[in-house]
Short mmCIF file of C-alpha atoms in Angstrom, two decimals:
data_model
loop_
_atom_site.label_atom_id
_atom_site.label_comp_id
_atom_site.label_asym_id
_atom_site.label_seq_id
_atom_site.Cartn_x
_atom_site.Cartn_y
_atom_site.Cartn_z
CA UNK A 1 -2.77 -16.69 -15.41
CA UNK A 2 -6.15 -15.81 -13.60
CA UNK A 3 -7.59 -18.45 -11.53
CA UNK A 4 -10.26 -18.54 -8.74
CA UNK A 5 -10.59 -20.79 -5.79
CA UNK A 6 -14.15 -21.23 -5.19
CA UNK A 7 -14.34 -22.66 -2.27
CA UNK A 8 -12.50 -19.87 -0.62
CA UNK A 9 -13.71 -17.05 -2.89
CA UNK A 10 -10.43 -15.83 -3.65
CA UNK A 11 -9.45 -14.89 -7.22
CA UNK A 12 -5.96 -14.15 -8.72
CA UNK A 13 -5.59 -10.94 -11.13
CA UNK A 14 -3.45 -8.90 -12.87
CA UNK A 15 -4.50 -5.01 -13.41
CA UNK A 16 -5.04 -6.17 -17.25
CA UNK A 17 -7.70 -8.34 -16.32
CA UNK A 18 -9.43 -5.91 -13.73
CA UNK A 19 -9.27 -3.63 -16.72
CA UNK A 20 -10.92 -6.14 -19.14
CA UNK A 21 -13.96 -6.88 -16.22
CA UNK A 22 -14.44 -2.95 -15.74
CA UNK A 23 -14.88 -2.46 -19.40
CA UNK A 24 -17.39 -5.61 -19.79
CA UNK A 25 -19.30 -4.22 -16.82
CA UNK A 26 -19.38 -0.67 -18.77
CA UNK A 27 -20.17 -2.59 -22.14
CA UNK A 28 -16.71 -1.33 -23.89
CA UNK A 29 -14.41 -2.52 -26.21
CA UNK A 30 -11.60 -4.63 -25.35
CA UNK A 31 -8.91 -2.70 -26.82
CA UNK A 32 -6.38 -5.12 -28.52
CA UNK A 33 -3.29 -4.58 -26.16
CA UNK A 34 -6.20 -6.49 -23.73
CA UNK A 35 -6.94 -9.06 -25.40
CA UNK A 36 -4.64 -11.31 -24.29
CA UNK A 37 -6.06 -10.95 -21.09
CA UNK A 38 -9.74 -11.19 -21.99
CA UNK A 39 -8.57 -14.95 -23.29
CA UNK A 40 -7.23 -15.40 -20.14
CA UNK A 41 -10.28 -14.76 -18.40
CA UNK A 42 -12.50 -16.87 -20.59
CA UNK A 43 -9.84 -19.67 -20.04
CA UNK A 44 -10.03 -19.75 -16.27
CA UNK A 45 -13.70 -19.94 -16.82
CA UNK A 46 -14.37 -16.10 -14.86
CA UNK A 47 -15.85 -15.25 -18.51
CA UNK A 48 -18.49 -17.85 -19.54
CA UNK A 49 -18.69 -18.41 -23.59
CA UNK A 50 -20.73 -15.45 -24.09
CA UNK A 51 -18.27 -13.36 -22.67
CA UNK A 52 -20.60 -12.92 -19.68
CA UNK A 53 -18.75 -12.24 -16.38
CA UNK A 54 -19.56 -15.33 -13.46
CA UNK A 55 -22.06 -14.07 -11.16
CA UNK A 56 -19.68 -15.12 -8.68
CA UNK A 57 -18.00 -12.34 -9.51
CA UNK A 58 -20.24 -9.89 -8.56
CA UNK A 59 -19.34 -8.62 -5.29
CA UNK A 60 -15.37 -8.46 -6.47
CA UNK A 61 -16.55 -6.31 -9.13
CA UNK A 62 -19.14 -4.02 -8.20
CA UNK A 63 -16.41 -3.40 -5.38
CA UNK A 64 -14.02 -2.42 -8.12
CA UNK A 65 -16.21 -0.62 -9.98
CA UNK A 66 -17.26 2.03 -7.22
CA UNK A 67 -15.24 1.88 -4.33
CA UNK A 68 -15.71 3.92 -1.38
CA UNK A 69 -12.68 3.76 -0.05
CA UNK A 70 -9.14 2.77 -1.66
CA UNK A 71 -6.09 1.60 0.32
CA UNK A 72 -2.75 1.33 -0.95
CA UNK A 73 0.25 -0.60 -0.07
CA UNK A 74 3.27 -0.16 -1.48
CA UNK A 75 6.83 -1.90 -0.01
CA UNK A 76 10.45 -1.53 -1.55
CA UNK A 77 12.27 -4.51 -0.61
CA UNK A 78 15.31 -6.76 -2.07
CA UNK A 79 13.17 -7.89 -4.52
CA UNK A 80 11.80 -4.87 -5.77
CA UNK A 81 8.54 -3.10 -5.40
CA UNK A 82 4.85 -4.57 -4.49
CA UNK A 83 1.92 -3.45 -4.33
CA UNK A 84 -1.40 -4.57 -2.31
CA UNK A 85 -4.15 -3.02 -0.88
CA UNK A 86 -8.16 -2.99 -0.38
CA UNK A 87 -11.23 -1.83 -1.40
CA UNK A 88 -14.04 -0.67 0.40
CA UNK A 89 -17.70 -0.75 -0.87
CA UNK A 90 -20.83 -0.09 0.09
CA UNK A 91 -21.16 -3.83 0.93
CA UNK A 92 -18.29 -5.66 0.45
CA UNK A 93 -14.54 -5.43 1.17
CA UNK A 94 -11.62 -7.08 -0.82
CA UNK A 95 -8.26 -6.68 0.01
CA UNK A 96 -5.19 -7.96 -2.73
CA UNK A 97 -1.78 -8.88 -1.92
CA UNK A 98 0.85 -8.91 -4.62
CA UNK A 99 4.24 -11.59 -4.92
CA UNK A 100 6.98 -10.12 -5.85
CA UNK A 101 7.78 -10.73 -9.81
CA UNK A 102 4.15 -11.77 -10.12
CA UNK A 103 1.65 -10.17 -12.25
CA UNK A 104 -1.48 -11.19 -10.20
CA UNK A 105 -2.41 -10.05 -6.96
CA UNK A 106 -4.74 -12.47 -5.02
CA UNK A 107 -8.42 -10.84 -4.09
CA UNK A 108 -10.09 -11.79 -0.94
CA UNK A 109 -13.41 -10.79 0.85
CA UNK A 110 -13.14 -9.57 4.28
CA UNK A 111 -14.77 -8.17 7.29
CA UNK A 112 -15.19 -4.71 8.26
CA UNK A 113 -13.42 -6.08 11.98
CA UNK A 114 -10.24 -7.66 9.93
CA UNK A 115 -9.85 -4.49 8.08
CA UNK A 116 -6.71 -3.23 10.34
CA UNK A 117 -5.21 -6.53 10.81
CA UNK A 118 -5.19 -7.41 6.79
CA UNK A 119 -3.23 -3.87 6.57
CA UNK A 120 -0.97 -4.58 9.03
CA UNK A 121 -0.09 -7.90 7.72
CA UNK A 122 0.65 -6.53 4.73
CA UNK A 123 3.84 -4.22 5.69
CA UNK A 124 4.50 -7.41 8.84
CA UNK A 125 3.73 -5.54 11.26
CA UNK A 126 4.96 -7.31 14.42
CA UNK A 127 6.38 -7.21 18.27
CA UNK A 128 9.18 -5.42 18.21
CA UNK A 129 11.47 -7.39 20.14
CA UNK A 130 14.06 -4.60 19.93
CA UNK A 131 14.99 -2.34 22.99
CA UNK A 132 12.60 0.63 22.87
CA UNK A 133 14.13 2.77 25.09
CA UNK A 134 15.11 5.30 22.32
CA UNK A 135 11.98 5.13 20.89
CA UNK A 136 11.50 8.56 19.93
CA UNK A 137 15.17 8.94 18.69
CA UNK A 138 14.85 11.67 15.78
CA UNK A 139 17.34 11.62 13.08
CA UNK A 140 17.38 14.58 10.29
CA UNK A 141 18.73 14.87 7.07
CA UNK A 142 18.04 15.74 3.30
CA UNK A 143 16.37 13.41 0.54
CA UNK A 144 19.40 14.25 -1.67
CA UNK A 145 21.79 12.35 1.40
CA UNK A 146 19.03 9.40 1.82
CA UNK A 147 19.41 8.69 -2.25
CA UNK A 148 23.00 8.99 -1.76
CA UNK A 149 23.42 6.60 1.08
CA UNK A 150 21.01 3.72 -0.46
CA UNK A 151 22.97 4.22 -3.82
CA UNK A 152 26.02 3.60 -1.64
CA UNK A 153 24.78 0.37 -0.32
CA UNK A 154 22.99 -1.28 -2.93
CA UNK A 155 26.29 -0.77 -4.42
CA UNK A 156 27.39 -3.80 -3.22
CA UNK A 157 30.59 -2.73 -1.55
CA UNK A 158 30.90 -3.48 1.99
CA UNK A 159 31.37 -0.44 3.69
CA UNK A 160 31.09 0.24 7.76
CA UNK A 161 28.21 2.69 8.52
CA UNK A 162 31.04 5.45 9.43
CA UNK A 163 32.84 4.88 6.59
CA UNK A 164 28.99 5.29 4.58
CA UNK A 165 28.78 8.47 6.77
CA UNK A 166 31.82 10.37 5.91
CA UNK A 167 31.68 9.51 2.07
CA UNK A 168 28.16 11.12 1.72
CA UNK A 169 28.49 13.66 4.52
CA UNK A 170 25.40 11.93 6.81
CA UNK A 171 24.37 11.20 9.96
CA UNK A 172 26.61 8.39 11.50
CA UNK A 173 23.53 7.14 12.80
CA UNK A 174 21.25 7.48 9.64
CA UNK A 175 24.03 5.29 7.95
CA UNK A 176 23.61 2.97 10.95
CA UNK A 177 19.95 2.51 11.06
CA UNK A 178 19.87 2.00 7.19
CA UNK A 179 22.31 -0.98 7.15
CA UNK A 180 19.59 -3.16 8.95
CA UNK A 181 16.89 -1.81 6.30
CA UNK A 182 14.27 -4.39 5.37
CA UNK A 183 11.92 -2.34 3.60
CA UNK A 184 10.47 0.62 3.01
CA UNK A 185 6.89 0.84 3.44
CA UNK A 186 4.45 3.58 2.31
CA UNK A 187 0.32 2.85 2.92
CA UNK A 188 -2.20 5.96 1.11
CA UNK A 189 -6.05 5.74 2.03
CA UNK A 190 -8.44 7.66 -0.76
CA UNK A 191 -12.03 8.39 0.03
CA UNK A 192 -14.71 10.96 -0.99
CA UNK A 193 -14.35 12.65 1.65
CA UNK A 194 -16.42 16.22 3.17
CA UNK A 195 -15.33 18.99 1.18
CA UNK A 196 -12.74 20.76 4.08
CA UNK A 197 -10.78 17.12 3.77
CA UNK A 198 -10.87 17.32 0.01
CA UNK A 199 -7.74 17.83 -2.19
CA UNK A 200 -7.31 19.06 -5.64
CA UNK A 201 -8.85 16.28 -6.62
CA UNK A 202 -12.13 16.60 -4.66
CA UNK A 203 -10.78 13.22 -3.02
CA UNK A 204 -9.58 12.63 0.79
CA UNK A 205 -5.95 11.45 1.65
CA UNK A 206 -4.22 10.06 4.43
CA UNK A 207 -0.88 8.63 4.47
CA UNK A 208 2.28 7.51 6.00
CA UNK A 209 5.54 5.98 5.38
CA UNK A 210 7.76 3.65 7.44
CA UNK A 211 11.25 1.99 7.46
CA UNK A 212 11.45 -1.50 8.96
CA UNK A 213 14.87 -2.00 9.99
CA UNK A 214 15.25 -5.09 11.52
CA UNK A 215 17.26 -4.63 14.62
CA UNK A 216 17.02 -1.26 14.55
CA UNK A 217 13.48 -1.14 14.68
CA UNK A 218 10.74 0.93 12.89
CA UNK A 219 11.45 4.44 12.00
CA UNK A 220 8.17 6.49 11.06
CA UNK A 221 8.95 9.26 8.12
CA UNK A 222 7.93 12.73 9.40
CA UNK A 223 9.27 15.00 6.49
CA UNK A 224 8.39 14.86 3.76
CA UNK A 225 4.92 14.66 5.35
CA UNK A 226 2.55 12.57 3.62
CA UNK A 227 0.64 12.56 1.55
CA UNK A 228 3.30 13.70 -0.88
CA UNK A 229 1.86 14.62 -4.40
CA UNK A 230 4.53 14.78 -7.41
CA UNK A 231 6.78 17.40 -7.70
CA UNK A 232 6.87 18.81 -3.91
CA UNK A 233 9.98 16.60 -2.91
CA UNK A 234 13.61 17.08 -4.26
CA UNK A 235 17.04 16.10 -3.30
CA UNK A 236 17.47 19.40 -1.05
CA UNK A 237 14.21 18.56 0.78
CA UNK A 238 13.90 17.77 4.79
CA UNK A 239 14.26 14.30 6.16
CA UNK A 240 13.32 13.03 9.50
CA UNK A 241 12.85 10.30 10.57
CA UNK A 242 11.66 9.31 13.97
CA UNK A 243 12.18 5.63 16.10
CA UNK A 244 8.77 4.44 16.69
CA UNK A 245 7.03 0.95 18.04
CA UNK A 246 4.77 -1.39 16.70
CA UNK A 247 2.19 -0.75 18.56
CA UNK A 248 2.22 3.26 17.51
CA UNK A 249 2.11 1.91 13.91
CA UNK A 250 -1.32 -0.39 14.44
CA UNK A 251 -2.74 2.72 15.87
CA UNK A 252 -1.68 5.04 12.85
CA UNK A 253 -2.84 2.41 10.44
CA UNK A 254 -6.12 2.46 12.23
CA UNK A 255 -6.53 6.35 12.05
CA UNK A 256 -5.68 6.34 8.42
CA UNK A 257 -9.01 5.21 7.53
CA UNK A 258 -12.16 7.32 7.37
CA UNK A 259 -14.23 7.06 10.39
CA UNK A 260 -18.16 6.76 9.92
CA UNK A 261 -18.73 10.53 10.08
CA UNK A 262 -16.59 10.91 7.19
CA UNK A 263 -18.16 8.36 5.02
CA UNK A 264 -21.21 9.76 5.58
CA UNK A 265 -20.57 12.84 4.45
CA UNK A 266 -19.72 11.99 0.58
CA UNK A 267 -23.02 10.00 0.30
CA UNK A 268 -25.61 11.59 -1.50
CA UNK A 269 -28.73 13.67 -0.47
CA UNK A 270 -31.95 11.78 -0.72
CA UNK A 271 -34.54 13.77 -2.44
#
């Protein structure tokens, strides 16, 4: 269920009720696979008895509504897959954080400054308290032999990492650094960006993807290179993987996002 907590500003959503406020802003139709979620709304008292959104709501949705700048948060963990994120407008920022199992994601305002940290606290991003002496350590592969050794051990078999190794014909050490795995981590920024950073889509990407693995530290995926768009990775493409440190990671997170320049380059012309 939607609810908000006023004093704090912070709302709890689903995508079917973002959907539902995006089409009252636009003065659509609910279609009827939403309506369940426009009751909600009404329910939690976001929708007054007109159907009206709260003027509360205002900066969450005219965030939503045209964004600036999209970040995306994605981890695969032991209880599945969640996603978070933030939105940047031109004058206010929210950032969501899903629970695993959960429908809703909790919105939040927050500061241009906090922007980084809320990322980063996202994947937990913390000190690694591991050795980093072999930060740096490179280990390559295929994608085909990375399916084949997470299929191994989600198999639920308990199986050395040599023994993982030989079976699947991998790296002793990528079957090493995988039985520590925590999660897999993968964060996309989107923005209009100048034309020369435009894709396909006329839109600006940056990405990365990380493994957190525990005592084994944080290993920073270098091929595939992100951003990866669908169909350019199959099971005979290049892995590697490289040890990295937390504090490499804040600094990548940070140069994911569009600096000033950039931003200023997809507003439009005054006439």
């Amino acid at each position: 269920m939607p609810s908000v907590d006023a004093a704090r500003r912070r709302l709890r959503l689903s995508d079917a009720h973002v959907s539902v406020l995006g089409l009252l802003v636009e003065e659509g139709q609910v279609p009827d696979e939403l309506t369940g979620a426009h009751t909600e709304l009404r329910e939690a008292g976001i929708l007054d008895t007109d159907g009206k959104i709260s003027a509360d709501l205002y900066p969450l949705v005219s965030t939503l509504m045209e964004p600036r700048v999209i970040a995306r948060v994605e981890t695969t963990g032991p209880q599945g897959l969640t996603r978070s994120g933030a939105v940047i407008g031109d004058d206010f920022i929210f950032t969501h954080e899903n629970w695993p199992g959960e429908a809703e994601s909790e919105y939040v305002p927050a500061e241009p400054e906090t922007l980084v940290w809320a990322l980063a606290r996202m994947v937990d991003l913390h000190r690694d308290f591991t050795s980093e002496a072999d930060s740096g350590e490179v280990i390559d592969s295929t994608m085909g032999t990375l399916d084949q050794v997470l299929v191994s051990m989600e198999s639920g078999r308990f199986e050395e990492p040599a023994a993982v190794a030989e079976s699947v014909g991998c790296p002793v050490r990528l079957a090493e650094v995988l039985s520590q795995l925590n999660c897999m981590w993968r964060m996309t920024v989107v923005w209009k960006g100048a034309e020369e950073q435009q894709g396909e889509d006329g839109l600006g990407v940056s990405a990365l993807s990380v493994w957190d693995c525990g005592v084994e530290g944080y290993w920073l995926r270098e091929m595939p290179a992100e951003p990866i768009y669908e169909g350019q990775v199959d099971s005979d493409s290049e892995l590697r993987v490289r040890r990295t440190s937390a504090k490499e990671l804040w600094q990548l997170i940070t140069d994911l996002l569009p600096d000033g320049a950039q931003l200023a380059s997809a507003e439009p012309q005054s006439r």
